[in-house]
Each structure stands twice: as structure tokens, then as C-alpha cells.
CSV table of C-alpha atoms in Angstrom, one decimal:
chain,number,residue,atom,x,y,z
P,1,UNK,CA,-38.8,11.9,-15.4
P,2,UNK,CA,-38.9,12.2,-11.7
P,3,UNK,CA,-39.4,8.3,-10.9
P,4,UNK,CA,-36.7,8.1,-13.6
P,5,UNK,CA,-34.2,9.7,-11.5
P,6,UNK,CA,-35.5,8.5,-8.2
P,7,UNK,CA,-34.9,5.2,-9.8
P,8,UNK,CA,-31.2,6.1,-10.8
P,9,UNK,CA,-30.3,7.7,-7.7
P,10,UNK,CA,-31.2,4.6,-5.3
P,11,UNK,CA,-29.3,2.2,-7.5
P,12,UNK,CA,-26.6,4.6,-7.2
P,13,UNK,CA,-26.9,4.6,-3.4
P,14,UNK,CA,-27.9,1.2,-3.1
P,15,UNK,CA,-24.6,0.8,-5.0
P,16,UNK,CA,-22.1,2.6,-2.7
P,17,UNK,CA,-23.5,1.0,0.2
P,18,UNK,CA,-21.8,-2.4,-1.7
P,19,UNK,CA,-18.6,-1.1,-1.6
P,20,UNK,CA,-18.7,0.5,1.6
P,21,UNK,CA,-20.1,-2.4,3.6
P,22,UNK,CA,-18.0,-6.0,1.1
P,23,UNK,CA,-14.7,-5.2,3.2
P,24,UNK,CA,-16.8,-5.1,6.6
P,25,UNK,CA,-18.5,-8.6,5.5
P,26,UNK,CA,-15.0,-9.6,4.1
P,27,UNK,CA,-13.3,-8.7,7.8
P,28,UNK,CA,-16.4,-10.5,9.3
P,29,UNK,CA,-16.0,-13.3,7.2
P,30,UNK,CA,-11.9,-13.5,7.9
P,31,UNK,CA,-13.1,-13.5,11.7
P,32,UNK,CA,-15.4,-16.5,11.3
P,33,UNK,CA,-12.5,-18.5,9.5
P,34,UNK,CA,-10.3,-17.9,11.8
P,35,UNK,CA,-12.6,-19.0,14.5
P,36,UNK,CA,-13.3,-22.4,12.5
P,37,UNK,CA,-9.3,-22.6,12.8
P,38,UNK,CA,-8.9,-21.9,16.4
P,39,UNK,CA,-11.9,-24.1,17.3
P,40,UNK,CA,-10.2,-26.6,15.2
P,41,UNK,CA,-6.8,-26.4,17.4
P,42,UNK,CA,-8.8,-26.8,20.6
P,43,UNK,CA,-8.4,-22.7,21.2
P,44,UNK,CA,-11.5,-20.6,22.3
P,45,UNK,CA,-12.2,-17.4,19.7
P,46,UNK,CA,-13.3,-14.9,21.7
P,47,UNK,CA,-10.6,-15.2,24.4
P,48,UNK,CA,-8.2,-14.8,21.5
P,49,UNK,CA,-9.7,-11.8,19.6
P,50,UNK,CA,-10.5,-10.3,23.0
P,51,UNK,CA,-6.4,-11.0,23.7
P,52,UNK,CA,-5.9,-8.9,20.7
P,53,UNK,CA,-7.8,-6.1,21.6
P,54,UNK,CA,-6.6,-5.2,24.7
P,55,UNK,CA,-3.2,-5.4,23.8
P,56,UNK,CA,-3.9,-3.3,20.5
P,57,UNK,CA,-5.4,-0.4,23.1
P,58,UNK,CA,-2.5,0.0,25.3
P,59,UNK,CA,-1.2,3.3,24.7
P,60,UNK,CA,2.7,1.9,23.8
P,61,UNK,CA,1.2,-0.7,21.5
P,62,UNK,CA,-1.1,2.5,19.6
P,63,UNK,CA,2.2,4.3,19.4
P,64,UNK,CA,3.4,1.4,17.6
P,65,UNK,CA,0.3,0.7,15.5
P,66,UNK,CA,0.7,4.1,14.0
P,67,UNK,CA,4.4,4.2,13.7
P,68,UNK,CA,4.1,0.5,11.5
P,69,UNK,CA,1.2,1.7,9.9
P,70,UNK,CA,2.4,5.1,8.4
P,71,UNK,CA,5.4,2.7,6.4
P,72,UNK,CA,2.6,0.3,5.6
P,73,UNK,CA,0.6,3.3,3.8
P,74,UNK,CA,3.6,4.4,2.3
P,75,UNK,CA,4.4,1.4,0.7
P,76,UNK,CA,0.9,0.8,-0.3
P,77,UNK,CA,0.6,4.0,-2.0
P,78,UNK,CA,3.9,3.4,-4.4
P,79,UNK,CA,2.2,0.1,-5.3
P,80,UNK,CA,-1.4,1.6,-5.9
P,81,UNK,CA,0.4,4.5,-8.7
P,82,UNK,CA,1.7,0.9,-10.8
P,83,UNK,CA,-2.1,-0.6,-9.8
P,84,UNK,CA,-4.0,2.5,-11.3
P,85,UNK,CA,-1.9,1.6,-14.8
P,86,UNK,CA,-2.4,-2.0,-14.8
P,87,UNK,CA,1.3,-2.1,-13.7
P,88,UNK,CA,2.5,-4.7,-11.0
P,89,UNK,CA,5.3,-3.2,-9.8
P,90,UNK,CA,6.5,-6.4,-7.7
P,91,UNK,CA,9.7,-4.2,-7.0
P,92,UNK,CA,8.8,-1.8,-4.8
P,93,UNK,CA,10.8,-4.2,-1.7
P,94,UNK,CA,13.5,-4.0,-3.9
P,95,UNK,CA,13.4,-0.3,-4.4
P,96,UNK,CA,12.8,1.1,-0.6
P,97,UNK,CA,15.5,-1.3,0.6
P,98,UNK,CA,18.3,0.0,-2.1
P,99,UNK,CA,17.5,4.0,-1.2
P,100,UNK,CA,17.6,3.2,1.9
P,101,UNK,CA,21.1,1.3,2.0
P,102,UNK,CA,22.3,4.2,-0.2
P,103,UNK,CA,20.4,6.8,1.5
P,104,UNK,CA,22.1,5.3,5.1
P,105,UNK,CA,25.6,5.7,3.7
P,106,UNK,CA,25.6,9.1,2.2
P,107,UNK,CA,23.7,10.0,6.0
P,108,UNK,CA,26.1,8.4,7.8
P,109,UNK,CA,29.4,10.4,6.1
P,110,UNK,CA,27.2,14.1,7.5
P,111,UNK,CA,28.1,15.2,3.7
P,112,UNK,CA,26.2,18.2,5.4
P,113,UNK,CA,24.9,19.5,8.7
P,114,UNK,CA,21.8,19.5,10.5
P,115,UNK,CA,18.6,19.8,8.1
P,116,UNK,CA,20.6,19.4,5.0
P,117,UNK,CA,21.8,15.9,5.8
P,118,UNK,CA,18.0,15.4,6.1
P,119,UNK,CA,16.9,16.5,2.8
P,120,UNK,CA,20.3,15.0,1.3
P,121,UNK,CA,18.6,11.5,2.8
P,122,UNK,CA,15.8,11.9,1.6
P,123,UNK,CA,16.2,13.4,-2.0
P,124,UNK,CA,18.9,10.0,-2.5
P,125,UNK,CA,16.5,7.5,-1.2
P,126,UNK,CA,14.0,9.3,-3.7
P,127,UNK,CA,16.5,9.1,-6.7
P,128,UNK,CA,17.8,5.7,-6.1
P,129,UNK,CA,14.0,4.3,-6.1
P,130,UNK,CA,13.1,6.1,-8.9
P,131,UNK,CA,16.1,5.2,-10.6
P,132,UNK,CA,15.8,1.3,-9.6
P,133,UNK,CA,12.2,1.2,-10.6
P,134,UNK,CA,13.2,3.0,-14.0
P,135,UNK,CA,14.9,-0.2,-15.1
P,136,UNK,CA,11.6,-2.3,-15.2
P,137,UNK,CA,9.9,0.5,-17.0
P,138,UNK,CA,12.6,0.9,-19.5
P,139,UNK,CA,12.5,-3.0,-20.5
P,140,UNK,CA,8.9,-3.5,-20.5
P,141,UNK,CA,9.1,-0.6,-23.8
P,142,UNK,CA,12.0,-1.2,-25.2
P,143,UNK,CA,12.0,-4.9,-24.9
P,144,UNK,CA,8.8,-6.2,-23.7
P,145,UNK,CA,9.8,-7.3,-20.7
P,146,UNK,CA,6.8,-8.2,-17.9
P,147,UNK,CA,7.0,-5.7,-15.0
P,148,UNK,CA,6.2,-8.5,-13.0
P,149,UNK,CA,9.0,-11.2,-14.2
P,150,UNK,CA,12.2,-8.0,-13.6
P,151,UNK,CA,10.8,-6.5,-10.8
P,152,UNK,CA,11.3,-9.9,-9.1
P,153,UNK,CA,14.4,-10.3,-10.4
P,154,UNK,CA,15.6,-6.8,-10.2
P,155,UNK,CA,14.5,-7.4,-6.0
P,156,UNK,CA,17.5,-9.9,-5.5
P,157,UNK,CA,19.9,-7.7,-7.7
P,158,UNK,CA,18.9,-5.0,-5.3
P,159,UNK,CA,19.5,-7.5,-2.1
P,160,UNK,CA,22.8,-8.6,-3.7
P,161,UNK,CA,23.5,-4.8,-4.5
P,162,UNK,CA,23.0,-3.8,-0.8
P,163,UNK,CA,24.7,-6.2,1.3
P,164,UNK,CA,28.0,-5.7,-1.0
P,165,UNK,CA,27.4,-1.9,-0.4
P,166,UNK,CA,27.2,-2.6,3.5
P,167,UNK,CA,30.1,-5.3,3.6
P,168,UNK,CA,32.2,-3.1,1.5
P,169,UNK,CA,31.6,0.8,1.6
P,170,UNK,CA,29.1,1.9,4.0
P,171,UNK,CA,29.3,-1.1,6.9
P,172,UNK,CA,30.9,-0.6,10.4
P,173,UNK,CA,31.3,-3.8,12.5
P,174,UNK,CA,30.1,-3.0,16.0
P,175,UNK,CA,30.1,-6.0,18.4
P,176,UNK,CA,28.7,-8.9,15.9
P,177,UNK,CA,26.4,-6.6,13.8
P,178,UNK,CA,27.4,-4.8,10.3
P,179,UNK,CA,25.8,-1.4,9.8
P,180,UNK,CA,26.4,1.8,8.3
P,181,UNK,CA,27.2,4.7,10.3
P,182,UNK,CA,24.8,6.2,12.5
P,183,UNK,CA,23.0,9.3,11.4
P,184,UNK,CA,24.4,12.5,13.6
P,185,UNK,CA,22.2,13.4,16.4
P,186,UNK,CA,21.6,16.8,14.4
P,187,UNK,CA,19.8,14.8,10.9
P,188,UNK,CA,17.2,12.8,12.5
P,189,UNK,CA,13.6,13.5,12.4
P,190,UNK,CA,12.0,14.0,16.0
P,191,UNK,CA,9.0,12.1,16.4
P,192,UNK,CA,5.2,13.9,18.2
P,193,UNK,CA,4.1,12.7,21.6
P,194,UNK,CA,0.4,12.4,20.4
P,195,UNK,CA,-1.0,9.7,22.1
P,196,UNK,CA,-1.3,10.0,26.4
P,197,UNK,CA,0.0,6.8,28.5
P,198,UNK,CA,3.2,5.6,26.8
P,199,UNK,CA,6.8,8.1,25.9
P,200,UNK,CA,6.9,6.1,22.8
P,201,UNK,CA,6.0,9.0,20.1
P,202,UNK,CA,4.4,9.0,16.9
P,203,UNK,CA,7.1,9.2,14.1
P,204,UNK,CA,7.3,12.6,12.6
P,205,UNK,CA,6.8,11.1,9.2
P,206,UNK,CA,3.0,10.7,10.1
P,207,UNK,CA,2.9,13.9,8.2
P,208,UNK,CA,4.8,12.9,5.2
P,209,UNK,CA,2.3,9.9,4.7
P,210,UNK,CA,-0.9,12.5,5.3
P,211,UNK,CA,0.8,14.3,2.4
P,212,UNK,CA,1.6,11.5,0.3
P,213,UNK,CA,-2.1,10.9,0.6
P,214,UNK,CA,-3.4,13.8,-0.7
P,215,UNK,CA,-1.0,14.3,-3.4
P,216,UNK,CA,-1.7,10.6,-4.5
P,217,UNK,CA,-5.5,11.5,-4.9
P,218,UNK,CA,-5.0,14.6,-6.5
P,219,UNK,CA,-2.1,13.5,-8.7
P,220,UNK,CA,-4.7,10.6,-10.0
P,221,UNK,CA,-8.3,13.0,-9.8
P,222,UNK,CA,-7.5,16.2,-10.5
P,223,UNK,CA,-4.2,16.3,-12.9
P,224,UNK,CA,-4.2,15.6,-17.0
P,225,UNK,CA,-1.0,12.9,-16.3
P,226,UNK,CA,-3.7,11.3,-13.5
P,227,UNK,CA,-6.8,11.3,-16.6
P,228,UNK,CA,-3.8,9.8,-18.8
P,229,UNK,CA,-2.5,7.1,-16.1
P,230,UNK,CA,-6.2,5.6,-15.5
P,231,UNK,CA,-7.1,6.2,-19.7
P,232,UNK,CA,-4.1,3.6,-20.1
P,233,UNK,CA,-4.6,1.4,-17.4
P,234,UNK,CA,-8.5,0.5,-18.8
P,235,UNK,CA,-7.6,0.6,-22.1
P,236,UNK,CA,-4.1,1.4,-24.1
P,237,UNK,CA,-5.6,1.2,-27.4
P,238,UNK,CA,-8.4,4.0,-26.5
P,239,UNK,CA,-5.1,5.7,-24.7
P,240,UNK,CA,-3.2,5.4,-28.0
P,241,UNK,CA,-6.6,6.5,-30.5
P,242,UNK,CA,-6.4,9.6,-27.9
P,243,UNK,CA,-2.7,10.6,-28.8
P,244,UNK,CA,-1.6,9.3,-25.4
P,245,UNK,CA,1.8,7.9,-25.4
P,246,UNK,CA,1.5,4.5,-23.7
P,247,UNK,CA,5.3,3.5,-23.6
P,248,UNK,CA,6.1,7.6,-22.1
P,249,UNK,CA,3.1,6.6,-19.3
P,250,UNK,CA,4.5,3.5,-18.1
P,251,UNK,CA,7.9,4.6,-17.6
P,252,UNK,CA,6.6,8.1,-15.5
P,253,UNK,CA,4.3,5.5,-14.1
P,254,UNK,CA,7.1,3.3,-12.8
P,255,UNK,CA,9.5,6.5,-11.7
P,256,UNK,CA,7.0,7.7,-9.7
P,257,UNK,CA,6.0,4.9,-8.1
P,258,UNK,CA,9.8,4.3,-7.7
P,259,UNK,CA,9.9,7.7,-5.9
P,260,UNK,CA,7.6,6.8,-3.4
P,261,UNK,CA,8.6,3.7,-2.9
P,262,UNK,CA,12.1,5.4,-1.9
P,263,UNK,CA,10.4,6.9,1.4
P,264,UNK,CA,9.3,3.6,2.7
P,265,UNK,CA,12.2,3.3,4.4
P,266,UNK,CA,12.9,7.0,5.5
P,267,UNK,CA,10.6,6.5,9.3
P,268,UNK,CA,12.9,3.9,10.7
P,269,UNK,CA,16.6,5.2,9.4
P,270,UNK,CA,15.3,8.9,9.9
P,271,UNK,CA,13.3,8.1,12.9
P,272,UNK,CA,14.2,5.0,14.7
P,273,UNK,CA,17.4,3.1,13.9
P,274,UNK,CA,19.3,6.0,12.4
P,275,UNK,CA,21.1,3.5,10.5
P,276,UNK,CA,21.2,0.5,8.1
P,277,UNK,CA,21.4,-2.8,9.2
P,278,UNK,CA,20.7,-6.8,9.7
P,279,UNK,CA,17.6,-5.5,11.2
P,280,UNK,CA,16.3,-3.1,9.2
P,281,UNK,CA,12.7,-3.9,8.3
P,282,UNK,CA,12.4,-6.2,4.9
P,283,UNK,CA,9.2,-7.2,3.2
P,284,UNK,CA,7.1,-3.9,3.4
P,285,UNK,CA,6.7,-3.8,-0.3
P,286,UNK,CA,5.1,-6.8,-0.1
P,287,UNK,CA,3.0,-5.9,2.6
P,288,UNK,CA,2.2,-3.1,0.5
P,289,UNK,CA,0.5,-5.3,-2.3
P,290,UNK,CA,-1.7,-6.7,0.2
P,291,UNK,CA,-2.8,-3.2,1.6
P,292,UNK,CA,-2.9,-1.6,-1.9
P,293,UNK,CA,-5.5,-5.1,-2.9
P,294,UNK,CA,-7.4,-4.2,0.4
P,295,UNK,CA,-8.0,-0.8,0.1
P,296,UNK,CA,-8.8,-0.6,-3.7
P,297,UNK,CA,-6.0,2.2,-4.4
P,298,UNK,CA,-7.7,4.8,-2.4
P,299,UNK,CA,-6.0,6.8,-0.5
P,300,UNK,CA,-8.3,6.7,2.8
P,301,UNK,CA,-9.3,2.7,2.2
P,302,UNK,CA,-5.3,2.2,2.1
P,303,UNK,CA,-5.3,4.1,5.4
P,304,UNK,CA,-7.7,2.3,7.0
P,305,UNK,CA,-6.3,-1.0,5.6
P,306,UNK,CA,-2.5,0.3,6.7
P,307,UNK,CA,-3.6,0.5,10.8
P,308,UNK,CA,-5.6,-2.7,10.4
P,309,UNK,CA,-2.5,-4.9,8.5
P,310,UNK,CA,-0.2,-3.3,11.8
P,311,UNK,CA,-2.8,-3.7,14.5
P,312,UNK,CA,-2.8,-7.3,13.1
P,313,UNK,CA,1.0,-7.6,13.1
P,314,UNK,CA,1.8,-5.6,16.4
P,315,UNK,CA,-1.5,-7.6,18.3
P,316,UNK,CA,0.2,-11.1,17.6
P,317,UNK,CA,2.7,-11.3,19.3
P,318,UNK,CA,0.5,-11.2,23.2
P,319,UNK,CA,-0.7,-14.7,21.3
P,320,UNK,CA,2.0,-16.4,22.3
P,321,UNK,CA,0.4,-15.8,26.3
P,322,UNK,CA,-2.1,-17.6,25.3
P,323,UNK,CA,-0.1,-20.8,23.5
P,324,UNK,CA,-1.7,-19.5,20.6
P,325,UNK,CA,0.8,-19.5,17.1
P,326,UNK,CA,1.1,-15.9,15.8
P,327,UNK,CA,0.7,-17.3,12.9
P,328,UNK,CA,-3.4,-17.3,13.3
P,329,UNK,CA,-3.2,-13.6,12.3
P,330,UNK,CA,-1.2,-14.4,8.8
P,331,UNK,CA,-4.3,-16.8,8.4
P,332,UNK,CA,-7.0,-13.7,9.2
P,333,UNK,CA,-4.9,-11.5,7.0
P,334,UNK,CA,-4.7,-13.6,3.9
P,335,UNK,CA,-8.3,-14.3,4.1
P,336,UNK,CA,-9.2,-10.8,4.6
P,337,UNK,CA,-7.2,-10.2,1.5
P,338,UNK,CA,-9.0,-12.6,-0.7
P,339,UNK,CA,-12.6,-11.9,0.7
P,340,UNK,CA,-12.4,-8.1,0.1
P,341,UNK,CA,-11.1,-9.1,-3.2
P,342,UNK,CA,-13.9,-11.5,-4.0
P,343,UNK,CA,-16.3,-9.0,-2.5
P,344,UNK,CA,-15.4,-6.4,-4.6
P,345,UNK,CA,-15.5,-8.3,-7.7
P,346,UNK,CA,-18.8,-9.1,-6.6
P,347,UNK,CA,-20.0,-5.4,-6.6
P,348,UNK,CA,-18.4,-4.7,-9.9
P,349,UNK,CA,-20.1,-7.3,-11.4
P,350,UNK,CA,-23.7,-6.1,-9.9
P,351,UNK,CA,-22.8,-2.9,-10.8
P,352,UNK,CA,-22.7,-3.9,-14.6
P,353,UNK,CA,-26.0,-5.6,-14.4
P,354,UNK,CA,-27.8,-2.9,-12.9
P,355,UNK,CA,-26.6,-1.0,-15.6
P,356,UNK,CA,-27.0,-3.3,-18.6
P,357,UNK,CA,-30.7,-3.8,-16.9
P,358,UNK,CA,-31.1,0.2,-16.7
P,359,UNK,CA,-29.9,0.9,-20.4
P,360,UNK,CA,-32.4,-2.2,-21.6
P,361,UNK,CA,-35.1,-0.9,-19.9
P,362,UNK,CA,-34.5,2.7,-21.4
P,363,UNK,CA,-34.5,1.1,-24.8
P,364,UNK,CA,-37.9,-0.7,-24.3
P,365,UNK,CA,-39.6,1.9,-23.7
P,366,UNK,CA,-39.4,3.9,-26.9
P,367,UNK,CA,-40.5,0.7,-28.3
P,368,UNK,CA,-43.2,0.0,-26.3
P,369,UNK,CA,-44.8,3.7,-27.0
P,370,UNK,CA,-44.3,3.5,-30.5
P,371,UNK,CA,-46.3,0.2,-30.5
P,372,UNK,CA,-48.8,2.2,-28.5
P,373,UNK,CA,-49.1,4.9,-30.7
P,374,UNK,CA,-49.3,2.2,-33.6
């Protein structure tokens, strides 16, 4: 019985080492490719990777790390609540960029003082998302409409949606730039001088995303709508033989991840640019997808993934000192993306060996004692 376990427990260890070290060999392997690439355009590798670490460990560029990184996790963390269901909600660009045209607006009249502009931001941004995202839900049961096929869609209604909003309701032309009203000095969310050597501070909402973070992983591990969101997502006929309503799940599904998709943009109108504009950040949802793939919808490995996709992004730019295209790190981050995804699949398939090996052997041997016995 002993050897039995001891057996068990170091295919179970041997097992989590897997996961824990495929997205180190993936990142390892994204770094030799890369180097093939550089080597290939008559640039030297380690010159360029050392470029980007010392300009990823200034204390201004950290500041900025972290500050990118916390609306990376965000966004990853709306798009890992659709993953978990077997949901690809395409639309979470769509949805941050429509709360936060909306959410901008209603700011920008000061509706209310102070604080209560701040949750009045915030709780719109939250309904508009979860409202937006509803849409996709709502034809996938009622119609059968792919999430995938009207989230895309329902992303350039959303685009069209906001610019007429700025142009005609919320915009104010100020020199050659169209924005919404600034946010009063009162309703903006200070940010926390936590890293030495730069007056850039961390954004406040740093604390928003640790909280996110938690809730997400409790919300999936420890709640009876988290059992029934993963029960669907493996299998809605097992959901549906358990009295789970499959078409009630991927609507909540989509709300909720609507609702955090509305705080994507809440760091840079609440914390930053106080306003909506040409230059407000697009194509975070997207980014999301990639973090969400890369961290395997767990809340720390999304974290992790979240600093490295902004370290990546902020680091490139010093390239350009070197005549290197900043485009080498889109290169290093696609292949990360589909090495850790290969990698993975690549565990999950040892792991269901292993087991099919484990439950033959366990078979056998009743046999093989009976023969004995015989």
C-alpha cells in the first residue's frame, strides 16, 4: 500500500513540476527564436536582451511596468471568467472601451462631488460592460449565435457607438483633439509612490486588481456558481443531467465577465488622462486573450504573465537605440504565446497517460493474483 502511494504521490509531483517549469521552457524557447531572428537581421542577442533589461529596471520604466500591467491583469481576468465556460468572449475590447466612453461623460458633467463622482464612474463603466457583453450572451441562447462571431461584431458597433457619443454628446474640441470633459480634480483616484528613484507612482488601482484577483479565484474555487461555471464549461450535457441550467450560466457567465471587463479602462480615465479621448488606450482586450492563454486562467499565472506582456511592451521601445525594430518583441510575444500553449497541451496529454497507465496497472493486478491463487 505504501509503495502504492509513494508511487502516486511522485507522479503527482513529477506532474506539477510540468506545469510549473513548460512556460519557463516556453519563455526560453521564445528567447532562442528571437535570437535566430536577430542573428538573421545581422543584430547581436545578447546586446538586445541585455538593452531590454536595463531599461526594464529603471525605476520610471518599473512604475510604468506596473501601471500597464495592472490593466493587462484586468483585462485578462474578464476574458479568463468566459475561458473557464468554454466561452470566447472576443468582446471584452469592445466592452471596456464603451464604459469607459460612457463612464468619461457622466464623470466629466460632476453629476456628484468628490468620492461620489468616483463610484458613479465606476458603477456606469461596470453597468455599460455588463450590459454590452449581455447582448452576446442573450443571442448565443435565444438564437444560437457564436459568442465569437457577435462579440466581433458587437466590437465595431461599440467603436461606432463611442466616437458618435464623443463627436456628439460628451466631446470638447481643445486645440485639434476631441475629448470629453476632464474629470474634476476632486474624482480622480490618487496613485502610491511605491517604488524609490522615479515621482512616477503606482496607480491606485493596483489594489482593485489584487482584489479582482482574489475574488476571481474564490468566485471559481470556493462558490456553487464557480462548481457550476467549470461543470458547464467540461461538459453541458453532465451540467444539464445535474439540473444545471446551461443557457442561465452562459448569460451570468458573459455579465460577469462584462463587469470586469468595464474596469479595464477605469486606471487611465481615473488615474492618468482623466478623460476620454483619441488616445485613450485601445486593444487591451485583446492583449487580454493573450495573457488569459499564457497564464492558464489563474489568477497568479495571469499576474505573472500581465508584468511580463508590459515589461515586453514598455522595454521596446529603448530598441529603437539600438536600430533594432520594436517589432522583435511582438515576435518573442507571439511565440511565447504559442509555446506555453503547446507546452501545456503537452502536460495534459502526459497527464492522461500516466493516468490511463496507473488505472491499467491497478486492474492487472487483481488479475494477476487471482491467476496466482488459481
Amino acid at each position: 500500500m505504501s509503495t502504492f502511494l509513494d508511487r502516486l504521490l511522485g507522479r503527482v509531483k513529477l506532474s506539477g513540476w510540468l506545469a510549473l517549469v513548460a512556460p519557463l521552457l516556453a519563455v526560453l524557447f521564445a528567447a532562442v527564436i528571437t535570437s535566430v531572428v536577430l542573428l538573421a537581421t545581422g543584430k547581436a542577442p545578447l546586446e538586445t536582451f541585455n538593452a531590454l533589461a536595463q531599461y526594464g529596471s529603471q525605476p520610471r520604466t518599473m512604475a510604468v511596468i506596473v501601471n500597464t500591467g495592472t490593466e493587462y491583469y484586468i483585462s485578462a481576468l474578464a476574458v479568463a471568467i468566459g475561458f473557464r465556460m468554454n466561452l470566447f468572449n472576443i468582446g471584452v475590447d469592445g466592452q471596456y472601451r464603451l464604459a469607459a466612453v460612457v463612464a468619461a461623460g457622466v464623470g466629466g458633467a460632476a453629476l456628484l462631488p468628490g468620492v461620489l463622482n468616483i463610484i458613479l464612474i465606476v458603477v456606469v463603466a461596470v453597468v455599460v460592460g455588463a450590459l454590452w457583453a449581455a447582448i452576446a450572451g442573450l443571442l448565443r441562447v435565444t438564437r444560437g449565435v457564436s459568442e465569437v462571431i457577435s462579440t466581433i461584431m458587437l466590437n465595431s458597433i461599440a467603436t461606432g457607438i463611442g466616437s458618435w457619443l464623443v463627436t456628439n454628446h460628451f466631446g470638447v474640441l481643445r486645440g485639434n483633439e476631441l475629448a470629453t470633459k476632464e474629470l474634476p480634480a476632486d474624482s480622480r483616484v490618487p496613485g502610491m509612490a511605491l517604488i524609490p528613484g522615479t515621482q512616477l507612482q503606482v496607480t491606485g488601482f493596483i489594489v482593485l486588481a489584487l482584489v479582482l484577483g482574489i475574488a476571481y479565484y474564490v468566485l471559481l474555487n470556493r462558490t456553487r456558481f464557480g462548481f457550476e461555471l467549470r461543470a458547464t464549461g467540461q461538459s453541458e450535457s453532465a451540467a444539464v443531467a445535474s439540473g444545471i441550467s446551461v443557457k442561465k450560466m452562459i448569460v451570468v457567465t458573459m455579465v460577469v465577465s462584462g463587469v470586469v471587463a468595464g474596469l479595464i479602462g477605469m486606471p487611465e480615465l481615473l488615474g492618468a488622462s482623466y478623460k476620454y479621448s483619441t488616445n485613450f488606450p485601445t486593444g487591451l482586450g485583446f492583449t487580454g486573450i493573450a495573457i488569459a492563454l499564457l497564464g492558464r486562467n489563474n489568477a497568479v499565472g495571469m499576474a505573472i504573465g500581465a508584468l511580463l506582456w508590459s515589461f515586453l511592451d514598455n522595454s521596446s521601445d529603448t530598441l529603437q537605440l539600438l536600430d533594432i525594430s520594436k517589432e522583435i518583441v511582438a515576435i518573442m510575444q507571439g511565440v511565447i504565446v504559442l509555446s506555453v500553449i503547446i507546452a501545456y497541451e503537452l502536460v495534459h496529454r502526459y497527464r492522461i497517460v500516466a493516468e490511463q497507465r496507473r488505472v491499467s496497472r491497478e486492474l492487472a493486478t487483481p488479475q494477476q493474483a487471482e491467476g496466482a491463487a488459481a
